[in-house]
CSV table of C-alpha atoms in Angstrom, one decimal:
chain,number,residue,atom,x,y,z
A,20,UNK,CA,27.2,18.4,10.7
A,21,UNK,CA,25.0,15.6,9.3
A,22,UNK,CA,26.4,12.1,9.9
A,23,UNK,CA,28.0,10.2,7.1
A,24,UNK,CA,27.1,6.6,6.3
A,25,UNK,CA,29.6,3.9,7.4
A,26,UNK,CA,30.4,0.5,5.9
A,27,UNK,CA,27.8,-1.3,3.6
A,28,UNK,CA,25.8,-4.1,5.2
A,29,UNK,CA,23.4,-6.7,3.8
A,30,UNK,CA,19.8,-6.8,5.2
A,31,UNK,CA,19.3,-9.5,7.8
A,32,UNK,CA,17.5,-12.7,7.1
A,33,UNK,CA,16.5,-14.0,10.6
A,34,UNK,CA,12.8,-15.0,10.6
A,35,UNK,CA,10.5,-13.1,12.9
A,36,UNK,CA,6.9,-13.6,13.8
A,37,UNK,CA,4.6,-11.1,12.0
A,38,UNK,CA,1.0,-10.4,11.0
A,39,UNK,CA,1.9,-9.9,7.3
A,40,UNK,CA,4.7,-12.2,6.3
A,41,UNK,CA,4.2,-15.3,8.5
A,42,UNK,CA,6.2,-17.7,6.5
A,43,UNK,CA,9.6,-18.4,8.0
A,44,UNK,CA,11.0,-18.7,4.5
A,45,UNK,CA,10.1,-15.1,3.7
A,46,UNK,CA,12.9,-13.1,2.1
A,47,UNK,CA,15.1,-10.4,3.7
A,48,UNK,CA,13.0,-7.4,2.8
A,49,UNK,CA,9.8,-8.8,4.3
A,50,UNK,CA,11.7,-10.0,7.4
A,51,UNK,CA,13.3,-6.6,8.0
A,52,UNK,CA,10.0,-4.9,7.3
A,53,UNK,CA,8.3,-7.0,10.0
A,54,UNK,CA,11.1,-6.5,12.6
A,55,UNK,CA,10.9,-2.7,12.1
A,56,UNK,CA,7.1,-2.9,12.6
A,57,UNK,CA,7.3,-4.6,16.0
A,58,UNK,CA,8.0,-1.4,17.9
A,59,UNK,CA,11.0,0.7,18.7
A,60,UNK,CA,14.1,-1.1,17.3
A,61,UNK,CA,17.2,-1.7,19.4
A,62,UNK,CA,20.6,-0.5,18.2
A,63,UNK,CA,21.3,-3.7,16.3
A,64,UNK,CA,18.1,-3.5,14.4
A,65,UNK,CA,18.7,0.1,13.5
A,66,UNK,CA,22.2,-0.9,12.3
A,67,UNK,CA,20.7,-3.7,10.2
A,68,UNK,CA,18.2,-1.1,8.7
A,69,UNK,CA,21.0,1.3,8.0
A,70,UNK,CA,22.9,-1.5,6.2
A,71,UNK,CA,19.9,-2.0,4.0
A,72,UNK,CA,19.9,1.7,3.1
A,73,UNK,CA,23.6,1.6,2.2
A,74,UNK,CA,23.0,-1.4,-0.1
A,75,UNK,CA,20.0,0.2,-1.7
A,76,UNK,CA,21.9,3.5,-2.3
A,77,UNK,CA,24.7,1.6,-3.9
A,78,UNK,CA,22.2,-0.3,-6.2
A,79,UNK,CA,20.6,2.9,-7.5
A,80,UNK,CA,23.8,5.0,-7.6
A,81,UNK,CA,24.0,4.7,-11.4
A,82,UNK,CA,20.3,5.4,-12.0
A,83,UNK,CA,19.3,8.8,-13.5
A,84,UNK,CA,17.2,11.3,-11.5
A,85,UNK,CA,14.9,14.0,-12.8
A,86,UNK,CA,16.1,16.7,-10.4
A,87,UNK,CA,17.5,20.0,-11.7
A,88,UNK,CA,21.3,20.5,-11.7
A,89,UNK,CA,21.0,23.0,-8.9
A,90,UNK,CA,18.6,23.2,-5.9
A,91,UNK,CA,17.8,26.7,-7.1
A,92,UNK,CA,15.7,25.2,-9.8
A,93,UNK,CA,13.5,23.0,-7.6
A,94,UNK,CA,10.5,25.2,-7.6
A,95,UNK,CA,10.4,25.5,-11.4
A,96,UNK,CA,11.1,21.7,-11.7
A,97,UNK,CA,8.1,20.9,-9.4
A,98,UNK,CA,5.8,23.3,-11.3
A,99,UNK,CA,6.8,21.9,-14.6
A,100,UNK,CA,6.3,18.3,-13.4
A,101,UNK,CA,2.9,19.2,-12.0
A,102,UNK,CA,1.8,20.9,-15.2
A,103,UNK,CA,2.9,17.9,-17.2
A,104,UNK,CA,0.7,15.6,-15.2
A,105,UNK,CA,-2.2,18.1,-15.3
A,106,UNK,CA,-1.8,18.1,-19.1
A,107,UNK,CA,-1.7,14.3,-19.5
A,108,UNK,CA,-4.7,13.6,-17.3
A,109,UNK,CA,-7.3,15.5,-19.4
A,110,UNK,CA,-5.9,13.7,-22.4
A,111,UNK,CA,-6.5,10.4,-20.7
A,112,UNK,CA,-10.1,11.5,-19.8
A,113,UNK,CA,-10.7,12.6,-23.4
A,114,UNK,CA,-9.6,9.2,-24.6
A,115,UNK,CA,-11.9,7.4,-22.2
A,116,UNK,CA,-14.8,9.6,-23.2
A,117,UNK,CA,-14.1,8.7,-26.8
A,118,UNK,CA,-14.5,5.0,-25.9
A,119,UNK,CA,-11.0,3.9,-25.0
A,120,UNK,CA,-10.9,1.0,-22.4
A,121,UNK,CA,-9.5,1.5,-18.9
A,122,UNK,CA,-5.8,2.0,-19.1
A,123,UNK,CA,-4.8,0.3,-15.8
A,124,UNK,CA,-7.4,-2.3,-14.7
A,125,UNK,CA,-8.8,-4.9,-17.2
A,126,UNK,CA,-11.4,-6.0,-14.7
A,127,UNK,CA,-12.4,-5.7,-11.0
A,128,UNK,CA,-10.0,-8.5,-10.0
A,129,UNK,CA,-7.1,-6.7,-11.6
A,130,UNK,CA,-7.8,-3.6,-9.5
A,131,UNK,CA,-8.1,-5.6,-6.2
A,132,UNK,CA,-4.9,-7.5,-7.0
A,133,UNK,CA,-3.0,-4.2,-7.3
A,134,UNK,CA,-4.5,-2.9,-4.1
A,135,UNK,CA,-3.3,-6.1,-2.3
A,136,UNK,CA,0.2,-6.2,-3.8
A,137,UNK,CA,1.0,-2.5,-3.0
A,138,UNK,CA,-0.2,-2.9,0.6
A,139,UNK,CA,3.2,-3.3,2.3
A,140,UNK,CA,4.2,0.1,1.0
A,141,UNK,CA,0.9,1.8,1.8
A,142,UNK,CA,0.8,0.4,5.3
A,143,UNK,CA,3.9,2.4,6.2
A,144,UNK,CA,2.9,5.6,4.4
A,145,UNK,CA,4.9,8.6,5.7
A,146,UNK,CA,7.3,6.4,7.7
A,147,UNK,CA,10.4,7.9,6.1
A,148,UNK,CA,9.8,11.1,8.1
A,149,UNK,CA,9.2,9.6,11.5
A,150,UNK,CA,12.7,10.1,12.7
A,151,UNK,CA,12.3,13.9,12.4
A,152,UNK,CA,9.3,14.1,14.8
A,153,UNK,CA,11.6,14.4,17.9
A,154,UNK,CA,13.1,17.5,16.2
A,155,UNK,CA,9.8,19.3,15.8
A,156,UNK,CA,11.2,22.4,17.5
A,157,UNK,CA,13.9,22.7,14.9
A,158,UNK,CA,12.6,25.5,12.6
A,159,UNK,CA,14.3,23.9,9.7
A,160,UNK,CA,12.5,20.7,10.1
A,161,UNK,CA,9.1,21.9,11.4
A,162,UNK,CA,7.5,21.8,7.9
A,163,UNK,CA,8.6,18.1,7.4
A,164,UNK,CA,7.2,17.2,10.8
A,165,UNK,CA,4.0,18.9,9.8
A,166,UNK,CA,4.0,16.7,6.6
A,167,UNK,CA,4.3,13.6,8.8
A,168,UNK,CA,1.5,14.6,11.1
A,169,UNK,CA,-0.7,15.3,8.1
A,170,UNK,CA,0.1,11.8,6.8
A,171,UNK,CA,-1.2,10.7,10.2
A,172,UNK,CA,-4.4,12.7,9.7
A,173,UNK,CA,-3.5,14.9,12.6
A,174,UNK,CA,-4.9,12.0,14.7
A,175,UNK,CA,-8.2,11.9,12.9
A,176,UNK,CA,-8.8,8.2,11.9
A,177,UNK,CA,-10.8,9.3,8.9
A,178,UNK,CA,-7.7,11.1,7.5
A,179,UNK,CA,-4.9,8.8,8.7
A,180,UNK,CA,-3.4,7.3,5.6
A,181,UNK,CA,-2.6,3.9,7.1
A,182,UNK,CA,-6.0,3.6,8.8
A,183,UNK,CA,-7.6,4.3,5.5
A,184,UNK,CA,-5.6,1.7,3.7
A,185,UNK,CA,-6.2,-0.9,6.4
A,186,UNK,CA,-9.9,-0.2,6.0
A,187,UNK,CA,-9.6,-0.6,2.3
A,188,UNK,CA,-7.9,-4.0,2.7
A,189,UNK,CA,-10.6,-5.0,5.2
A,190,UNK,CA,-13.5,-3.8,3.0
A,191,UNK,CA,-12.5,-6.0,0.1
A,192,UNK,CA,-11.1,-8.9,2.0
A,193,UNK,CA,-7.5,-8.4,0.7
A,194,UNK,CA,-5.8,-9.7,3.7
A,195,UNK,CA,-3.9,-11.6,5.1
A,196,UNK,CA,-0.8,-10.7,3.1
A,197,UNK,CA,1.2,-13.7,4.1
A,198,UNK,CA,2.1,-14.9,0.6
A,199,UNK,CA,3.3,-11.7,-1.2
A,200,UNK,CA,6.6,-11.8,-3.0
A,201,UNK,CA,9.6,-10.4,-1.1
A,202,UNK,CA,10.0,-7.7,-3.7
A,203,UNK,CA,6.7,-6.2,-2.6
A,204,UNK,CA,8.2,-5.3,0.8
A,205,UNK,CA,11.3,-3.6,-0.6
A,206,UNK,CA,9.9,0.0,-0.8
A,207,UNK,CA,8.2,-0.3,2.6
A,208,UNK,CA,11.5,-1.6,4.2
A,209,UNK,CA,13.4,1.4,2.7
A,210,UNK,CA,10.8,3.8,4.1
A,211,UNK,CA,11.0,2.3,7.6
A,212,UNK,CA,14.8,2.2,7.5
A,213,UNK,CA,14.9,5.9,6.7
A,214,UNK,CA,12.4,6.7,9.5
A,215,UNK,CA,14.5,4.9,12.1
A,216,UNK,CA,17.9,6.3,10.9
A,217,UNK,CA,17.0,9.9,10.1
A,218,UNK,CA,20.0,11.4,11.9
A,219,UNK,CA,22.5,9.4,9.9
A,220,UNK,CA,20.7,9.7,6.6
A,221,UNK,CA,19.1,13.2,6.9
A,222,UNK,CA,20.0,14.3,3.3
A,223,UNK,CA,18.7,11.0,1.9
A,224,UNK,CA,15.4,11.4,3.9
A,225,UNK,CA,14.9,14.9,2.5
A,226,UNK,CA,15.7,13.7,-1.0
A,227,UNK,CA,13.4,10.7,-0.7
A,228,UNK,CA,10.6,13.0,0.5
A,229,UNK,CA,11.3,15.4,-2.4
A,230,UNK,CA,10.7,12.8,-5.0
A,231,UNK,CA,7.9,10.7,-3.3
A,232,UNK,CA,5.7,13.7,-2.6
A,233,UNK,CA,5.4,14.8,-6.2
A,234,UNK,CA,2.1,14.1,-7.9
A,235,UNK,CA,2.3,11.2,-10.3
A,236,UNK,CA,-0.1,10.6,-13.2
A,237,UNK,CA,-0.8,7.0,-12.1
A,238,UNK,CA,-2.4,8.3,-8.9
A,239,UNK,CA,-5.0,10.3,-10.8
A,240,UNK,CA,-5.8,7.4,-13.2
A,241,UNK,CA,-5.9,4.9,-10.3
A,242,UNK,CA,-8.5,6.9,-8.4
A,243,UNK,CA,-10.6,7.4,-11.5
A,244,UNK,CA,-10.7,3.7,-12.5
A,245,UNK,CA,-11.2,2.5,-9.0
A,246,UNK,CA,-14.2,4.8,-8.7
A,247,UNK,CA,-15.5,3.6,-12.1
A,248,UNK,CA,-15.3,-0.1,-11.0
A,249,UNK,CA,-17.3,0.7,-7.8
A,250,UNK,CA,-14.2,0.5,-5.6
A,251,UNK,CA,-13.4,3.1,-2.9
A,252,UNK,CA,-10.9,5.6,-4.4
A,253,UNK,CA,-10.6,7.9,-1.3
A,254,UNK,CA,-7.1,6.9,-0.2
A,255,UNK,CA,-5.8,7.9,-3.6
A,256,UNK,CA,-7.9,11.0,-4.0
A,257,UNK,CA,-6.8,12.2,-0.6
A,258,UNK,CA,-3.2,12.0,-1.9
A,259,UNK,CA,-4.1,14.1,-4.9
A,260,UNK,CA,-5.1,16.9,-2.7
A,261,UNK,CA,-2.5,16.8,0.0
A,262,UNK,CA,0.4,16.5,-2.5
A,263,UNK,CA,-0.6,19.6,-4.4
A,264,UNK,CA,2.0,21.9,-5.7
A,265,UNK,CA,0.6,25.1,-4.2
A,266,UNK,CA,0.2,24.6,-0.4
A,267,UNK,CA,0.7,20.8,-0.2
A,268,UNK,CA,3.4,18.3,0.4
A,269,UNK,CA,5.0,18.7,-3.1
A,270,UNK,CA,5.8,22.3,-2.6
A,271,UNK,CA,6.8,21.8,1.0
A,272,UNK,CA,9.2,19.1,0.0
A,273,UNK,CA,11.0,21.5,-2.3
A,274,UNK,CA,11.2,24.2,0.5
A,275,UNK,CA,12.6,21.6,2.9
A,276,UNK,CA,15.6,21.1,0.7
A,277,UNK,CA,16.2,24.8,0.4
A,278,UNK,CA,15.8,25.2,4.2
A,279,UNK,CA,18.3,22.5,5.0
A,280,UNK,CA,21.0,23.3,2.5
A,281,UNK,CA,24.2,24.1,4.5
A,282,UNK,CA,25.1,27.8,4.6
A,283,UNK,CA,28.7,26.8,5.0
A,284,UNK,CA,30.5,25.3,2.0
A,285,UNK,CA,30.3,21.5,2.2
A,286,UNK,CA,31.6,20.9,-1.4
A,287,UNK,CA,28.1,20.1,-2.6
A,288,UNK,CA,27.9,16.9,-0.5
A,289,UNK,CA,24.5,17.5,1.0
A,290,UNK,CA,22.9,18.2,-2.4
A,291,UNK,CA,24.5,15.0,-3.9
A,292,UNK,CA,23.1,13.0,-1.0
A,293,UNK,CA,19.7,14.6,-1.5
A,294,UNK,CA,19.8,13.4,-5.2
A,295,UNK,CA,20.9,9.9,-4.1
A,296,UNK,CA,18.0,9.7,-1.6
A,297,UNK,CA,15.5,10.8,-4.3
A,298,UNK,CA,16.4,7.7,-6.3
A,299,UNK,CA,15.3,5.5,-3.4
A,300,UNK,CA,11.7,6.6,-4.0
A,301,UNK,CA,11.6,4.5,-7.2
A,302,UNK,CA,13.3,1.4,-5.7
A,303,UNK,CA,11.1,-1.7,-5.5
A,304,UNK,CA,7.8,-2.7,-7.1
A,305,UNK,CA,5.4,0.3,-7.3
A,306,UNK,CA,1.8,0.7,-8.5
A,307,UNK,CA,2.6,0.5,-12.2
A,308,UNK,CA,4.7,-2.6,-11.6
A,309,UNK,CA,1.8,-4.3,-9.8
A,310,UNK,CA,-0.5,-3.3,-12.7
A,311,UNK,CA,1.8,-4.9,-15.3
A,312,UNK,CA,2.5,-8.0,-13.2
A,313,UNK,CA,-1.2,-9.1,-13.1
A,314,UNK,CA,-1.8,-12.5,-14.8
A,315,UNK,CA,-5.3,-13.6,-13.8
A,316,UNK,CA,-4.7,-17.3,-14.4
A,317,UNK,CA,-1.6,-17.4,-12.4
A,318,UNK,CA,-3.4,-15.6,-9.6
A,319,UNK,CA,-6.1,-18.3,-9.6
A,320,UNK,CA,-3.3,-20.9,-9.5
A,321,UNK,CA,-1.7,-19.1,-6.5
A,322,UNK,CA,-5.1,-18.9,-4.7
A,323,UNK,CA,-5.7,-22.6,-5.2
A,324,UNK,CA,-2.2,-23.6,-4.2
A,325,UNK,CA,-2.5,-21.5,-1.1
A,326,UNK,CA,-5.8,-23.2,-0.1
A,327,UNK,CA,-4.7,-26.7,-1.1
A,328,UNK,CA,-2.9,-27.8,2.2
A,329,UNK,CA,-6.1,-26.9,4.2
A,330,UNK,CA,-8.4,-28.8,1.8
A,331,UNK,CA,-6.4,-31.9,0.9
A,332,UNK,CA,-8.1,-34.1,3.5
A,333,UNK,CA,-11.5,-32.5,3.5
A,334,UNK,CA,-13.1,-34.0,0.4
A,335,UNK,CA,-14.8,-37.4,-0.2
A,336,UNK,CA,-13.1,-39.9,-2.4
A,337,UNK,CA,-16.1,-40.6,-4.6
A,338,UNK,CA,-15.5,-37.5,-6.7
A,339,UNK,CA,-12.6,-38.1,-9.2
A,340,UNK,CA,-11.2,-35.8,-11.8
A,341,UNK,CA,-8.9,-37.2,-14.5
A,342,UNK,CA,-8.6,-40.4,-12.5
A,343,UNK,CA,-7.5,-38.7,-9.2
A,344,UNK,CA,-9.6,-37.8,-6.2
A,345,UNK,CA,-9.8,-34.1,-5.3
A,346,UNK,CA,-7.8,-34.9,-2.1
A,347,UNK,CA,-5.0,-36.3,-4.3
A,348,UNK,CA,-5.0,-33.2,-6.5
A,349,UNK,CA,-4.9,-30.9,-3.5
A,350,UNK,CA,-2.1,-32.9,-1.8
A,351,UNK,CA,0.2,-31.4,-4.4
A,352,UNK,CA,-0.2,-27.6,-4.4
A,353,UNK,CA,2.3,-27.4,-7.3
A,354,UNK,CA,-0.1,-29.2,-9.5
A,355,UNK,CA,-2.8,-26.6,-9.4
A,356,UNK,CA,-2.2,-25.4,-13.0
A,357,UNK,CA,-2.8,-29.0,-14.2
A,358,UNK,CA,-5.9,-29.2,-11.9
A,359,UNK,CA,-7.4,-26.2,-13.6
A,360,UNK,CA,-6.8,-27.7,-17.0
A,361,UNK,CA,-8.5,-31.0,-16.2
A,362,UNK,CA,-11.5,-29.2,-14.5
A,363,UNK,CA,-12.0,-27.4,-17.8
A,364,UNK,CA,-11.6,-30.6,-19.9
A,365,UNK,CA,-14.1,-32.3,-17.7
A,366,UNK,CA,-16.6,-29.5,-18.1
A,367,UNK,CA,-16.6,-28.3,-14.5
A,368,UNK,CA,-15.4,-24.9,-15.7
A,369,UNK,CA,-16.8,-23.2,-18.8
A,370,UNK,CA,-14.3,-20.4,-19.7
A,371,UNK,CA,-15.7,-17.4,-21.5
A,372,UNK,CA,-19.3,-18.2,-20.3
A,373,UNK,CA,-21.4,-16.8,-17.5
A,374,UNK,CA,-20.0,-18.1,-14.2
A,375,UNK,CA,-23.3,-19.6,-13.3
A,376,UNK,CA,-22.9,-22.1,-16.1
A,377,UNK,CA,-19.8,-23.6,-14.5
A,378,UNK,CA,-20.4,-26.4,-12.0
A,379,UNK,CA,-17.2,-25.4,-10.2
A,380,UNK,CA,-18.6,-21.9,-9.5
A,381,UNK,CA,-21.8,-23.5,-8.2
A,382,UNK,CA,-19.8,-25.2,-5.5
A,383,UNK,CA,-18.5,-21.8,-4.3
A,384,UNK,CA,-21.6,-19.6,-4.6
A,385,UNK,CA,-25.3,-20.0,-4.9
A,386,UNK,CA,-28.0,-22.2,-3.3
A,387,UNK,CA,-26.5,-25.1,-1.3
A,388,UNK,CA,-22.9,-24.2,-2.3
A,389,UNK,CA,-20.8,-26.9,-0.8
A,390,UNK,CA,-17.7,-24.8,-0.6
A,391,UNK,CA,-19.3,-21.6,0.7
A,392,UNK,CA,-17.0,-19.6,2.9
A,393,UNK,CA,-13.8,-21.4,1.7
A,394,UNK,CA,-12.7,-18.4,-0.5
A,395,UNK,CA,-12.6,-14.7,0.5
A,396,UNK,CA,-14.5,-12.2,-1.5
A,397,UNK,CA,-11.3,-11.1,-3.2
A,398,UNK,CA,-10.5,-14.7,-4.2
A,399,UNK,CA,-14.0,-15.3,-5.5
A,400,UNK,CA,-13.7,-12.1,-7.6
A,401,UNK,CA,-10.5,-13.4,-9.2
A,402,UNK,CA,-12.1,-16.8,-10.0
A,403,UNK,CA,-15.3,-15.2,-11.2
A,404,UNK,CA,-13.4,-12.8,-13.6
A,405,UNK,CA,-11.1,-15.7,-14.8
A,406,UNK,CA,-14.1,-17.9,-15.7
A,407,UNK,CA,-15.8,-15.0,-17.5
A,408,UNK,CA,-12.6,-14.1,-19.4
A,409,UNK,CA,-13.2,-11.2,-21.8
A,410,UNK,CA,-16.7,-10.5,-20.5
A,411,UNK,CA,-15.1,-9.5,-17.1
A,412,UNK,CA,-14.1,-6.2,-18.7
A,413,UNK,CA,-17.5,-4.9,-17.7
A,414,UNK,CA,-16.2,-4.6,-14.1
A,415,UNK,CA,-19.1,-6.6,-12.6
A,416,UNK,CA,-18.7,-7.8,-9.1
A,417,UNK,CA,-19.5,-11.4,-8.4
A,418,UNK,CA,-22.0,-10.2,-5.9
A,419,UNK,CA,-24.0,-8.6,-8.7
A,420,UNK,CA,-25.1,-11.9,-10.1
A,421,UNK,CA,-28.6,-11.4,-8.6
A,422,UNK,CA,-29.2,-8.7,-11.2
A,423,UNK,CA,-28.3,-10.5,-14.6
A,424,UNK,CA,-26.4,-8.4,-17.2
A,425,UNK,CA,-25.2,-9.1,-20.7
A,426,UNK,CA,-22.0,-11.2,-20.7
A,427,UNK,CA,-20.8,-9.2,-23.8
A,428,UNK,CA,-18.0,-6.8,-22.9
A,429,UNK,CA,-20.1,-3.8,-23.6
A,430,UNK,CA,-19.5,-0.2,-22.6
A,431,UNK,CA,-22.5,-0.2,-20.3
A,432,UNK,CA,-22.0,2.4,-17.6
A,433,UNK,CA,-22.1,1.0,-14.1
A,434,UNK,CA,-22.6,2.9,-10.9
A,435,UNK,CA,-19.4,4.5,-9.7
A,436,UNK,CA,-18.3,4.2,-6.0
A,437,UNK,CA,-19.1,7.8,-5.4
A,438,UNK,CA,-22.6,7.4,-6.9
A,439,UNK,CA,-23.2,4.4,-4.6
A,440,UNK,CA,-22.0,6.3,-1.6
A,441,UNK,CA,-24.3,9.2,-2.3
A,442,UNK,CA,-27.2,6.7,-2.2
A,443,UNK,CA,-26.3,5.5,1.3
A,444,UNK,CA,-27.0,7.2,4.7
A,445,UNK,CA,-24.1,9.1,6.2
A,446,UNK,CA,-22.1,6.9,8.7
A,447,UNK,CA,-21.8,8.1,12.2
A,448,UNK,CA,-18.3,9.3,13.1
A,449,UNK,CA,-16.2,7.5,15.6
A,450,UNK,CA,-14.3,9.4,18.2
A,451,UNK,CA,-10.9,8.1,19.4
A,452,UNK,CA,-12.1,8.4,23.0
A,453,UNK,CA,-14.9,5.8,22.2
A,454,UNK,CA,-12.5,3.2,20.7
A,455,UNK,CA,-11.8,0.1,22.7
A,456,UNK,CA,-8.0,-0.3,23.2
A,457,UNK,CA,-6.1,-1.3,26.3
A,458,UNK,CA,-3.1,0.8,25.2
A,459,UNK,CA,-5.2,3.9,25.1
A,460,UNK,CA,-6.0,3.6,28.8
A,461,UNK,CA,-2.4,2.9,29.7
A,462,UNK,CA,-1.2,5.9,27.6
A,463,UNK,CA,-3.6,8.3,29.3
A,464,UNK,CA,-2.4,7.1,32.7
A,465,UNK,CA,1.2,7.6,31.8
A,466,UNK,CA,0.7,11.0,30.2
A,467,UNK,CA,-1.0,12.2,33.4
A,468,UNK,CA,2.0,11.2,35.5
A,469,UNK,CA,4.8,12.3,33.1
A,470,UNK,CA,6.9,15.4,33.3
A,471,UNK,CA,7.0,17.6,30.2
A,472,UNK,CA,10.0,15.9,28.5
A,473,UNK,CA,8.8,12.4,29.3
A,474,UNK,CA,5.4,13.3,28.0
A,475,UNK,CA,6.8,14.5,24.7
A,476,UNK,CA,9.0,11.3,24.4
A,477,UNK,CA,6.0,9.1,25.0
A,478,UNK,CA,3.9,10.9,22.4
A,479,UNK,CA,6.6,10.6,19.9
A,480,UNK,CA,7.0,6.9,20.6
A,481,UNK,CA,3.3,6.3,20.1
A,482,UNK,CA,3.5,8.2,16.7
A,483,UNK,CA,5.8,5.5,15.3
A,484,UNK,CA,4.9,3.6,12.1
A,485,UNK,CA,4.0,0.6,14.3
A,486,UNK,CA,1.6,2.5,16.5
A,487,UNK,CA,0.2,5.8,15.0
A,488,UNK,CA,-2.7,4.1,13.3
A,489,UNK,CA,-4.0,2.5,16.6
A,490,UNK,CA,-6.5,4.3,18.9
A,491,UNK,CA,-3.6,5.1,21.3
A,492,UNK,CA,-1.4,6.3,18.4
A,493,UNK,CA,-4.2,8.5,17.1
A,494,UNK,CA,-4.7,10.0,20.5
A,495,UNK,CA,-1.0,10.6,20.9
A,496,UNK,CA,-0.9,12.4,17.5
A,497,UNK,CA,-3.8,14.6,18.5
A,498,UNK,CA,-2.1,15.6,21.8
A,499,UNK,CA,1.3,16.1,20.1
A,500,UNK,CA,-0.2,18.4,17.4
A,501,UNK,CA,-2.4,20.3,19.8
A,502,UNK,CA,0.6,21.1,22.0
A,503,UNK,CA,2.6,22.2,18.9
A,504,UNK,CA,-0.1,24.5,17.6
A,505,UNK,CA,-1.7,25.9,20.7
């Protein structure tokens, strides 16, 4: 019989070192997220993660779900939901063709902001299923294990979802993620907690998977508008295909519920817990929340405040703005909103004009730019779009300044990401065997010496959310899947 949850616990708040949330004042979601991403958790950490799940299940218990009353209606429910999305998307495309503006992203900075803010969730994609991998020989769970392995790209780096998202962050300089709000880690922490407590929360894992693997409309629109803005949409288009309702994860998620339903009468408890788990898929800030949260001026303020401590002693005193030296302004990060205002009043920033006309922009980019390299390409795009104001709706990247365009928010068609990719030579593929990674060498040595059970255990360990995206984890995934399918 599946295990039942015990007493409710609050998530822990002990600071831990991490690569994403490095501030010791980070909130409980970010801290638990980082602890669970350090490797295999001990029993206390699993207990803490289980406590988070109990608290989250309690918080969503009164929320509605969209599931049918009986699991017998799952297939029809999934098909109806898919058809609804397939009907709404052509309507969106028709509106755009008729001249409607982008629905999600007002400018390029907006899209990059969203990619950055949803990163904690995307960097643990599929984690909720990890706890089932060790049960791959259970015929009732084999399809869910297959789903997890497909999230890992079957060990192919070009298809591993986390590798793809890390490459997306790197391509557009969207990391580090050391100043994201704690709420941005909530969904990722839930997914990790489910993955490390699958035995105790098996019905909830299956319910979460059921809801999360359904195709949402926002996925299609996001991919379309990223491509239109010249940003790589592949991570999102890949999910459109793998989550399809015919042979993909959406249909498989429905079948997993039916396969796992108890044949003996449990009073409906399993199905109730599946429904409860499905509600967790909507907990925390999602893509649409990140889209709605974007305030470009506040993002400029955040960027300047984040840079201020490093720059407060690096400027000469001869330059003064509103009676204060730049060093004095930067010594108080909380004053960056006021600093922006005085820069505009002093004429250093010309809002609503081409960025090249702002003296401040000239310090960041262009010939003899005195602050070249201080801001990442993402941060420069935010500042660029903020200065240009309404004109930024054309989606121009700040790097396109060499080819002047009208600053009027026209409907000029720009090259999509796919069009730009077609114009480039095909990149050479990288084999896992060619990747430099000390762990890969150690893994191969241990696999060569291990007995069959120890070998399986080692492969499963290396397929954890903390490791599967590394060269060693990719190799382990390849070996695991080869042994299961040969």
